Coordinates of C-alpha atoms and ligand atoms in Angstrom, one line a residue:
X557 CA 0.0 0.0 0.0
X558 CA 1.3 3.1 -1.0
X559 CA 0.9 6.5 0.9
X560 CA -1.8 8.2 -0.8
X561 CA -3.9 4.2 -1.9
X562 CA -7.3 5.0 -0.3
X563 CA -8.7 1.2 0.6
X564 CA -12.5 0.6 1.1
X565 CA -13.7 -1.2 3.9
X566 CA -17.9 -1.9 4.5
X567 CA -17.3 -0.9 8.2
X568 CA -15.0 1.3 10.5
X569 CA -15.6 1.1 14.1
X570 CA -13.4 3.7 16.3
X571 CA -12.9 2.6 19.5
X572 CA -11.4 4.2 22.7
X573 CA -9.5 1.2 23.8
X574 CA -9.3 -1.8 21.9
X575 CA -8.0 -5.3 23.3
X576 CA -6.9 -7.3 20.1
X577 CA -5.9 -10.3 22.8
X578 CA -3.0 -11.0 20.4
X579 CA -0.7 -9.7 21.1
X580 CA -1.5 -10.8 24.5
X581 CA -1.3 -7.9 27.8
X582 CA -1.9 -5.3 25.1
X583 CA -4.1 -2.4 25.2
X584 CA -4.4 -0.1 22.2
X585 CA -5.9 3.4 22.4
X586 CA -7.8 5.3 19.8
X587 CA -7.5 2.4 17.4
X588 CA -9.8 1.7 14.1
X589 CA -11.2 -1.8 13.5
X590 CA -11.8 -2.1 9.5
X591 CA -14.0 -4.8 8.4
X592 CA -14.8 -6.1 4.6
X593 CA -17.2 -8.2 4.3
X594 CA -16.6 -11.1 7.3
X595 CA -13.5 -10.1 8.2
X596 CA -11.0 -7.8 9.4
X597 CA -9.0 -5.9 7.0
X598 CA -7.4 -3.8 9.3
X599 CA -6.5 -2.5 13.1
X600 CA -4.9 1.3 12.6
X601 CA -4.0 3.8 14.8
X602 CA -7.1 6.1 13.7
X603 CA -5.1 9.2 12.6
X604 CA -3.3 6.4 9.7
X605 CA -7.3 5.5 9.1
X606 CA -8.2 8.9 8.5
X607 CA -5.9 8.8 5.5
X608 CA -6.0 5.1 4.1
X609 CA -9.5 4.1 4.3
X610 CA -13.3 5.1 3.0
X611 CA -15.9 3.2 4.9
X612 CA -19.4 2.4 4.1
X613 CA -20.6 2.8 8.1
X614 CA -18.6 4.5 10.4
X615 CA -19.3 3.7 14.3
X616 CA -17.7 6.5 16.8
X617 CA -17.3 4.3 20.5
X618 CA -15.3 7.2 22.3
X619 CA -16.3 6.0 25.8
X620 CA -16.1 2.0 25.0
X621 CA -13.5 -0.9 24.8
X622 CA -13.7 -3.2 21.7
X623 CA -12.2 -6.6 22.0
X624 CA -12.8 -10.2 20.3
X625 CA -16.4 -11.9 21.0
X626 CA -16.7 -14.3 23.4
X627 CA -16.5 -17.6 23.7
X628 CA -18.7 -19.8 25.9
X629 CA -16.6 -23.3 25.6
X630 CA -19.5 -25.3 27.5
X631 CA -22.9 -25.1 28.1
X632 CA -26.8 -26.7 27.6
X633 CA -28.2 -23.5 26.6
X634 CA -32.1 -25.1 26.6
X635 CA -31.4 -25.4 30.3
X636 CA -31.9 -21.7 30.5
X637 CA -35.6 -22.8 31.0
X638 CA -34.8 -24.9 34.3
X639 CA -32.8 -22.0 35.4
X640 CA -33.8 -21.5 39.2
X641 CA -35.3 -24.7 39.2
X642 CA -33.5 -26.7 41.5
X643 CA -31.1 -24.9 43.3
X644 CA -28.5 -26.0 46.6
X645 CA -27.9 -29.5 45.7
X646 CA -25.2 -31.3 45.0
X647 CA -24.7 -33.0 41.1
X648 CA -26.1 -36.0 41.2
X649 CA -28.8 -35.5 43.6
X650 CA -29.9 -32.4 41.3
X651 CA -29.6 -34.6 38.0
X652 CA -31.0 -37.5 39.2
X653 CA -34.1 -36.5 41.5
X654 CA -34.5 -32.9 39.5
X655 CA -33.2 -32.2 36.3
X656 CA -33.1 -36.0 34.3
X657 CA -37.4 -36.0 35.5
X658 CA -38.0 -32.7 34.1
X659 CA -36.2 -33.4 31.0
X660 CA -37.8 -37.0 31.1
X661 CA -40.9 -34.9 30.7
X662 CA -40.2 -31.2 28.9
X663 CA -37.3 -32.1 26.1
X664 CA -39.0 -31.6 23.0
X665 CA -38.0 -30.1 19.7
X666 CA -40.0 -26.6 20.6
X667 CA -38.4 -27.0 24.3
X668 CA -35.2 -26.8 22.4
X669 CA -36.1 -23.9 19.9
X670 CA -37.4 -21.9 22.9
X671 CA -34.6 -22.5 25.5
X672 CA -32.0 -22.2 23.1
X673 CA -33.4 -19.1 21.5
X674 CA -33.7 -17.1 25.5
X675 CA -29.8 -18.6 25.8
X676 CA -28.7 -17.1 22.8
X677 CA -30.4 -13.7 23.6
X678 CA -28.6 -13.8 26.8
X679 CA -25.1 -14.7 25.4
X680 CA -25.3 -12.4 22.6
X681 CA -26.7 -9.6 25.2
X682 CA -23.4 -10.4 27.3
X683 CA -21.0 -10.3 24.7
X684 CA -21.1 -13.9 23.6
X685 CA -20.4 -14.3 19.6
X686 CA -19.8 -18.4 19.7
X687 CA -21.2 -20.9 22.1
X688 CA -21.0 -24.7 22.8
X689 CA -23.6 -27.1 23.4
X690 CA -24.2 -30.0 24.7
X691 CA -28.0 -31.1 24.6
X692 CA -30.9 -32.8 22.9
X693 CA -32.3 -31.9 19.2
X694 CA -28.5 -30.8 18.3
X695 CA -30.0 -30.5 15.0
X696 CA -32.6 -27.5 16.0
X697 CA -30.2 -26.0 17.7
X698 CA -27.8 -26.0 14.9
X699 CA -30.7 -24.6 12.5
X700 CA -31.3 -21.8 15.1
X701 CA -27.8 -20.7 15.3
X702 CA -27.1 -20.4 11.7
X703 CA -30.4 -18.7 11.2
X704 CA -29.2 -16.2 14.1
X705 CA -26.1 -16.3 12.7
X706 CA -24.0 -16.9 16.0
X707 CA -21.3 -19.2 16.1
X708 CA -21.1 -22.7 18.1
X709 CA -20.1 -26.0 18.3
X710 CA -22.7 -28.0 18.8
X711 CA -21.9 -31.9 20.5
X712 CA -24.9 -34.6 19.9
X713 CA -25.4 -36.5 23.0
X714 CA -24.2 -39.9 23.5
X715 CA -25.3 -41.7 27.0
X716 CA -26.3 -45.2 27.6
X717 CA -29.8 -44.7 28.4
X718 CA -32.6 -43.1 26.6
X719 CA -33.9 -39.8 26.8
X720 CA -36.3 -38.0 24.3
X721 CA -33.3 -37.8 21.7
X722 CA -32.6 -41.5 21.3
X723 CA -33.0 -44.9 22.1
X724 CA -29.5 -45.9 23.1
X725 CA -25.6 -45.4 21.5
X726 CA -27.0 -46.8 18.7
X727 CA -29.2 -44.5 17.9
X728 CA -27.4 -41.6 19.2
X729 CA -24.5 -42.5 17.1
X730 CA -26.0 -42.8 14.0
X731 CA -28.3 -39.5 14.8
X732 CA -24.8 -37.7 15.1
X733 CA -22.8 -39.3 12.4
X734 CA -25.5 -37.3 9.9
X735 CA -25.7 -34.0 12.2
X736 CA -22.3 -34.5 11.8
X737 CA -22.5 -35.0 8.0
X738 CA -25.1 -32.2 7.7
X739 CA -23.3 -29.3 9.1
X740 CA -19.5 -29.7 8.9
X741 CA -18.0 -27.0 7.1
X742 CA -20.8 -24.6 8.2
X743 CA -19.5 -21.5 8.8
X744 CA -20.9 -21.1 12.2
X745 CA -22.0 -24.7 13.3
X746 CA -19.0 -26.6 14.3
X747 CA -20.7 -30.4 15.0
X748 CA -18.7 -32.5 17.8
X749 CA -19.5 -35.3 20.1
X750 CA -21.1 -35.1 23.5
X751 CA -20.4 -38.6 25.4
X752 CA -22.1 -37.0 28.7
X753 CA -19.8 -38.7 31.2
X754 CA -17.7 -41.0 32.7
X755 CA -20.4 -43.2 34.8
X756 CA -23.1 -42.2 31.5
X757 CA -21.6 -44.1 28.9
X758 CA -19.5 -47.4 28.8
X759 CA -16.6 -48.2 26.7
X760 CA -17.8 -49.7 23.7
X761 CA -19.6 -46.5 22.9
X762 CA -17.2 -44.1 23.8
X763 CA -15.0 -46.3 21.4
X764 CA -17.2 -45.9 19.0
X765 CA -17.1 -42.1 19.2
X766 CA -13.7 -42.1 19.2
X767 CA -13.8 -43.8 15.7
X768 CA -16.3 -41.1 14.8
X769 CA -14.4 -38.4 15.7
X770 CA -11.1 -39.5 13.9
X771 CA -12.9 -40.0 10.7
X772 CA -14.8 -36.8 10.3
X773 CA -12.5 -34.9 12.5
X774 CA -15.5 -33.9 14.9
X775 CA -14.2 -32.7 18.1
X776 CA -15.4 -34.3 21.6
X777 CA -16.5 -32.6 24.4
X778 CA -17.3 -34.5 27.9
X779 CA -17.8 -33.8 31.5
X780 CA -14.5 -35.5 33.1
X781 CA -13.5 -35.2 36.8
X782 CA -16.3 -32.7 38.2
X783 CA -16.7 -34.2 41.4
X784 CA -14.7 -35.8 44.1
X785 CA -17.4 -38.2 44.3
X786 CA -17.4 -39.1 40.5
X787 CA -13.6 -40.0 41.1
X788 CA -13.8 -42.4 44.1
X789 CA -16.9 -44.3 42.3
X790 CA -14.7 -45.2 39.8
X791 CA -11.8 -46.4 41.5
X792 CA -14.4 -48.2 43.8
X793 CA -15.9 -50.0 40.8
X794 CA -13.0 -49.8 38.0
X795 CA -9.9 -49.5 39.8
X796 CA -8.6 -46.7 37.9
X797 CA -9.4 -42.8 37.7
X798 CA -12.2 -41.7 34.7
X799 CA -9.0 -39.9 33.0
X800 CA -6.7 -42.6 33.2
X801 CA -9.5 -45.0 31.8
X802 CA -10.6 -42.0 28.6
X803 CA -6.8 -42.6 28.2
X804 CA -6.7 -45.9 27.8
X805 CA -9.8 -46.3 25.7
X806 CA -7.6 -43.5 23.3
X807 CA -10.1 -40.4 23.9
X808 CA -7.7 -37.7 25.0
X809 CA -6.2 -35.6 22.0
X810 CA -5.5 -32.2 21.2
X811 CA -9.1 -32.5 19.5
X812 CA -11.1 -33.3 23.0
X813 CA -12.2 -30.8 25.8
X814 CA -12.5 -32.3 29.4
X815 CA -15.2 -30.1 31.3
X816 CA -15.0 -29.3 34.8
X817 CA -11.1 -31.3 36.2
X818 CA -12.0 -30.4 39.7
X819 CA -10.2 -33.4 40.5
X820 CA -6.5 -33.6 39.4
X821 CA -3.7 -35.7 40.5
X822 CA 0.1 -35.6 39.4
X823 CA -1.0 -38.7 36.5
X824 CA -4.1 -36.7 35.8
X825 CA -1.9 -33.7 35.2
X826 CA 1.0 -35.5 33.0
X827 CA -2.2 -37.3 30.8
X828 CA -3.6 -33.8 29.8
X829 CA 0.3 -32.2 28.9
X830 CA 1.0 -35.7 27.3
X831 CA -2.2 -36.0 25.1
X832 CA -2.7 -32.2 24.5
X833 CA -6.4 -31.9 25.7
X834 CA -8.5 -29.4 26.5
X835 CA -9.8 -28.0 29.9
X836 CA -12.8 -26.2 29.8
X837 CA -13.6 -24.2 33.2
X838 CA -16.9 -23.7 34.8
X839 CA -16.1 -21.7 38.1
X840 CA -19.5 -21.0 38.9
X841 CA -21.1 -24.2 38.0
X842 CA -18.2 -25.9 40.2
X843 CA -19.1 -23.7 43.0
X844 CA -23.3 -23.9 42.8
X845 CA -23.5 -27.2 42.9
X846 CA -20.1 -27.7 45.8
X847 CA -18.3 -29.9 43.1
X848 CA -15.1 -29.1 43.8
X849 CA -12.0 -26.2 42.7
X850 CA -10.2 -26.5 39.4
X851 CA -6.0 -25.6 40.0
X852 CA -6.7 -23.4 36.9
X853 CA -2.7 -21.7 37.9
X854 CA -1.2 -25.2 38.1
X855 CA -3.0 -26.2 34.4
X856 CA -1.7 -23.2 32.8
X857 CA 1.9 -23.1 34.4
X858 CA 1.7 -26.8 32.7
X859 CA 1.6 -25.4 29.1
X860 CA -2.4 -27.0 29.4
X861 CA -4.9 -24.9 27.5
X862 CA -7.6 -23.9 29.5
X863 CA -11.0 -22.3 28.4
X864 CA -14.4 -20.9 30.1
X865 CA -17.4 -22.0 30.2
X866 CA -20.6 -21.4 31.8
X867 CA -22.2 -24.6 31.9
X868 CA -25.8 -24.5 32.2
X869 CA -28.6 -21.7 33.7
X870 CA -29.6 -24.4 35.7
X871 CA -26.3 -24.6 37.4
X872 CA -24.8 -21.2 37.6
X873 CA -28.0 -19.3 37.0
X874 CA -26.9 -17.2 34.1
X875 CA -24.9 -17.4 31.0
X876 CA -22.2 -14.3 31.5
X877 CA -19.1 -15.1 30.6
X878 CA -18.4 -11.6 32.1
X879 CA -19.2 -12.8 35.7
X880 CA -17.9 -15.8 35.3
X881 CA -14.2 -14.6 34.2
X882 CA -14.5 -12.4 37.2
X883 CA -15.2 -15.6 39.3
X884 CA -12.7 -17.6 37.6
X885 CA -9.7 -14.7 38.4
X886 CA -11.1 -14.4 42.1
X887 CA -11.0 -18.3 42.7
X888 CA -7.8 -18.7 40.7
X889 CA -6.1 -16.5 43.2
X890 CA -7.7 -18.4 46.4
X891 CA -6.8 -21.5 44.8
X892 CA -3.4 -20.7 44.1
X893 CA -3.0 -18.7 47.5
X894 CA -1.3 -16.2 44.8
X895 CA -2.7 -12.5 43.9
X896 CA -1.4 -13.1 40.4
X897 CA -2.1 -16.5 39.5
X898 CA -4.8 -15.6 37.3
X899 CA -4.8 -11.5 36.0
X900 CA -7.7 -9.7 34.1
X901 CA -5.4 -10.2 30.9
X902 CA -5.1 -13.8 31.1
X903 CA -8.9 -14.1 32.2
X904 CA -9.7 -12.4 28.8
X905 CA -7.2 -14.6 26.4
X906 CA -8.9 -17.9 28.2
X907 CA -12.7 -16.7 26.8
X908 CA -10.9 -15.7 23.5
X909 CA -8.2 -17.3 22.3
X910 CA -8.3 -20.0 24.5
X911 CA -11.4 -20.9 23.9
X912 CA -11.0 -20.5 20.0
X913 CA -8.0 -23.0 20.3
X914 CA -10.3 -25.5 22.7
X915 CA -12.4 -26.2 20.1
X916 CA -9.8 -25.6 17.1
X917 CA -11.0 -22.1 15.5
X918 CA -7.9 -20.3 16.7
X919 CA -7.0 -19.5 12.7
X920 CA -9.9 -17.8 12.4
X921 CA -11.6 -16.3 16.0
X922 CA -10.2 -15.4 19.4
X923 CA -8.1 -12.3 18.1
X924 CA -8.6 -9.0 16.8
X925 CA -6.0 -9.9 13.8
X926 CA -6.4 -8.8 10.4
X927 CA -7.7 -12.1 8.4
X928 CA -9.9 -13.2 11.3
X929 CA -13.3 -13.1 10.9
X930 CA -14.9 -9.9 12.2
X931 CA -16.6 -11.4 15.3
X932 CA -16.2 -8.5 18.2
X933 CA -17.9 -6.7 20.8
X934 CA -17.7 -3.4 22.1
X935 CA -18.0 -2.5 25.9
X936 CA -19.6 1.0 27.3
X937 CA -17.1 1.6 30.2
X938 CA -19.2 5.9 30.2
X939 CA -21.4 4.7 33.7
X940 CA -20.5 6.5 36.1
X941 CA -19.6 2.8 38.6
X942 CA -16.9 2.0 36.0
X943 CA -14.7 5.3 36.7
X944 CA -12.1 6.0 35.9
X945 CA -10.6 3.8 33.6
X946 CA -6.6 3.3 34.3
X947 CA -7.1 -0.5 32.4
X948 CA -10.2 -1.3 30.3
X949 CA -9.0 -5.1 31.2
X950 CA -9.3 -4.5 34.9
X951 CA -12.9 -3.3 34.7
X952 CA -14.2 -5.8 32.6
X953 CA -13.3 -9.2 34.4
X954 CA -13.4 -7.3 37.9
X955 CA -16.3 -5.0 37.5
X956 CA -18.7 -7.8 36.0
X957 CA -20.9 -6.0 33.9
X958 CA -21.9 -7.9 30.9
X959 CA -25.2 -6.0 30.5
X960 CA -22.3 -3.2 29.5
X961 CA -22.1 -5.0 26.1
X962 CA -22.9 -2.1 23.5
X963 CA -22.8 -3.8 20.1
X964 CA -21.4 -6.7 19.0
X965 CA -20.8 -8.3 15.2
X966 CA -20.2 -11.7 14.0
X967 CA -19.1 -11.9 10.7
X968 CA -19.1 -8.4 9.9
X969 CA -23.2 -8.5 11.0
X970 CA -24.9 -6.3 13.7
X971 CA -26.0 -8.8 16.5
X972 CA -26.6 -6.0 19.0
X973 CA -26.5 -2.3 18.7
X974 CA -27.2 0.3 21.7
X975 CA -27.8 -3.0 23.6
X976 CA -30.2 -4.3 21.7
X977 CA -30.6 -7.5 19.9
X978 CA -30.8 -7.1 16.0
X979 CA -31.9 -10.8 15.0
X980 CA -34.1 -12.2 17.9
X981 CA -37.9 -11.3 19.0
X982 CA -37.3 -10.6 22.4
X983 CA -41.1 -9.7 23.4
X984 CA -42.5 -12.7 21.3
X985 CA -40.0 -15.0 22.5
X986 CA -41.0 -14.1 26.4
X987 CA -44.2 -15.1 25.8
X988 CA -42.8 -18.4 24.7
X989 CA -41.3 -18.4 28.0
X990 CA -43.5 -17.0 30.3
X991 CA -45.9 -20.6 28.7
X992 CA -43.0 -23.2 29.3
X993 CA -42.6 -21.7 32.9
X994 CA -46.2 -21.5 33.5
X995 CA -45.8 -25.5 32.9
X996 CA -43.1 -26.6 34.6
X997 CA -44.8 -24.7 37.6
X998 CA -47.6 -26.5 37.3
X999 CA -45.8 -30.1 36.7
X1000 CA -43.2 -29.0 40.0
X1001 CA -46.2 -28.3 42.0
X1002 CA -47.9 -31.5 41.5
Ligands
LIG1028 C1 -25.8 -35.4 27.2 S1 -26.9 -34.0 27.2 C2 -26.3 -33.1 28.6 C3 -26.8 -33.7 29.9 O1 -26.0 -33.2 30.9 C4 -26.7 -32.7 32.0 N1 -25.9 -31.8 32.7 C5 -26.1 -30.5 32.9 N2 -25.2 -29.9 33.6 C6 -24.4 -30.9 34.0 C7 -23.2 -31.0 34.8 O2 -22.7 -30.0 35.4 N3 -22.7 -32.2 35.0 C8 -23.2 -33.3 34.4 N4 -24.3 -33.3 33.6 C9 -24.9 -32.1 33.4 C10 -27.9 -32.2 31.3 O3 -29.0 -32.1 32.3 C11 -28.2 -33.3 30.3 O4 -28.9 -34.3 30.8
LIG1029 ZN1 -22.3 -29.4 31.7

């Protein structure tokens, strides 16, 4: 490009402080973002801007921070429904005596549509631009996102027993092998495998799913060492711990994500640097439901990557990955019994970048880098209970104020502006809402 070559770009957004995450600790001030079509063209100090680009739009943020979308690296977003439902219990007396009923009785393909559809509103009004899944109807929920046009990876689920989804592995399997065949290559539905759990699903099927994965390439996601509990059962009735025995059966790779790790011991620890898998981090989940503290310091100073995650409404109760990095960096530190073991910086680069690389879309999301795709958010920092500013980065993990979230894009597309949601009916979907609550009322009450 040559000094006076005038580029054209469909949008420029000018933002106060922008966080591109890569470089990592960074903060840039009075930056441009230029975006062409889905992706970014550009990041310029805006002065160079003035002078290099003509934009279609131009978006003046002179009292926000702009930084990479989020991403929400586990979750069951039709849970959103249940949220409040059953709260102060401990897993498996809530999943067994509370939540497995009431999806025994609710999970239907509009029970999907609906829940899904309130999660989504809630993640995109938070500053989530991709989201994982693990639930029933994988295939409404993948229609819903790419009509919405929000990213996620979506994991079929694989147990041994039925729910409203499927008969058994067999069924489940061959379910997800053509979600799997449907959607790959989407360009926001990822498709991956969901074995639940340890104690959900026996070998044969999770070596089956292994299979799976390693022909299509699918990722798999799975709940793996949430619980004390879940840990001495197995040793109890296997002899060995649930990660040693995913191990053996081949299931760890640098293309699976372990959920939750409360539970880690030094041959847990060397199985997850050997093998290159995942960790994704629910703090709040962990904490709601007593599960037990994940050594997120001790992962990381391991060269593991570890992402965030939310898990489900019905476990946390909400779906902002705001809050939740603020709980993560808070129990970090107590964990640790070390101020620095987790720092608003590294908070952020574990619900960008690290989550982009858990489920293998680092190439293109996770960064403000030109070449990405233009998925970002921009925060209003102008109220008066986020003054002053010395580091954007300290407010937004520390202050916890997700409802902050301004505008956001994925792909280049509005998905909020002014805090509002461009591509969901927020009023018509409430009523939706307000009629499966009215229900499960009723059905609780009984
Ligand atoms: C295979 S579909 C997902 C399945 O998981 C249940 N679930 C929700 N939250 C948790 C959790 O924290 N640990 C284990 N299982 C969980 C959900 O209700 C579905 O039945
Ligand atoms: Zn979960």
């Amino acid at each position: 490009m040559t000094a006076d070559t005038i580029n054209a770009a469909d949008i420029r957004i000018n933002a106060r402080w922008l966080i591109p995450i890569e470089p990592a600790n960074i903060v840039l001030e009075h930056h441009a973002v230029l975006v062409q079509g889905d992706r970014i063209a550009a990041i310029l100090p805006q002065k160079d801007a003035d002078s290099s680009y003509r934009a279609k739009e131009v978006i003046d943020l002179p009292c926000h921070v702009v930084l990479p979308g989020l991403i929400n690296t586990h979750g069951h977003a039709a849970m959103s429904l249940f949220r409040g439902m059953a709260d102060d219990l401990p897993l498996m007396t809530w999943l067994n005596d509370h939540i497995w009923p009431a999806e025994g009785e609710f999970i239907s393909e509009a029970f999907i549509g609906d829940g899904t559809q309130l999660a989504m509103a809630e993640m995109l009004r938070t500053g989530t631009t991709t989201f994982s899944d693990m639930y029933f109807f994988p295939e409404v929920v993948a229609q819903l996102a790419h009509d919405v046009g929000m990213r996620a990876q979506i994991c079929f689920p694989l147990l041994d027993f039925p729910t409203p989804w499927g008969s058994g592995p067999d069924e489940y399997l061959s379910k997800g092998r053509a979600f799997i065949e449907q959607w790959q290559g989407n360009a926001f539905v990822s498709p991956a495998i969901g074995p639940h759990a340890p104690y959900t699903v026996s070998d044969q099927p999770l070596t089956r799913a292994i299979a799976l994965s390693e022909e299509t390439g699918a990722a798999i996601q799975m709940h793996l060492h949430e619980t004390g509990f879940e840990v001495a059962d197995a040793l109890e009735k296997t002899g060995v711990r649930p990660t040693a025995r995913m191990a053996g059966l081949g299931l760890l790779g640098p293309n699976t994500q372990c959920v939750h790790m409360t539970q880690i011991d030094e041959s847990d620890l060397a199985l997850l640097q050997q093998t290159g898998a995942h960790v994704i981090h629910c703090p709040e989940s962990n904490l709601k439901l007593a599960s037990g503290l994940c050594p997120v310091h001790k992962l990381q100073e391991a060269g593991v990557n570890v992402a965030i995650g939310t898990d489900g409404a019905a476990s946390n109760n909400d779906l902002d990955l705001f809050g939740e990095l603020s709980t993560a960096a808070m129990l970090a530190k107590a964990v640790a019994d070390d101020a620095s073991a987790l720092s608003a910086h590294r908070a952020l680069a574990m619900a960008t970048i690290a989550g982009a690389r858990a489920i293998g879309r680092d190439s293109e999301l996770g960064s403000l880098v030109p070449g990405k795709l233009a998925d970002l958010i921009a925060v209003d920092l102008s109220d008066p209970f986020l003054q002053p500013v010395y580091d954007p980065a300290s407010h937004l993990v520390y202050s916890r104020h997700g409802r902050q979230v301004s505008h956001s894009w994925i792909g280049g597309v509005p998905q909020v502006q002014n805090g509002e949601l461009t591509r969901i009916d927020v009023p018509d979907l409430m009523l939706r809402v307000q009629s499966w609550s009215d229900r499960i009322r009723e059905q609780q009450s009984r």
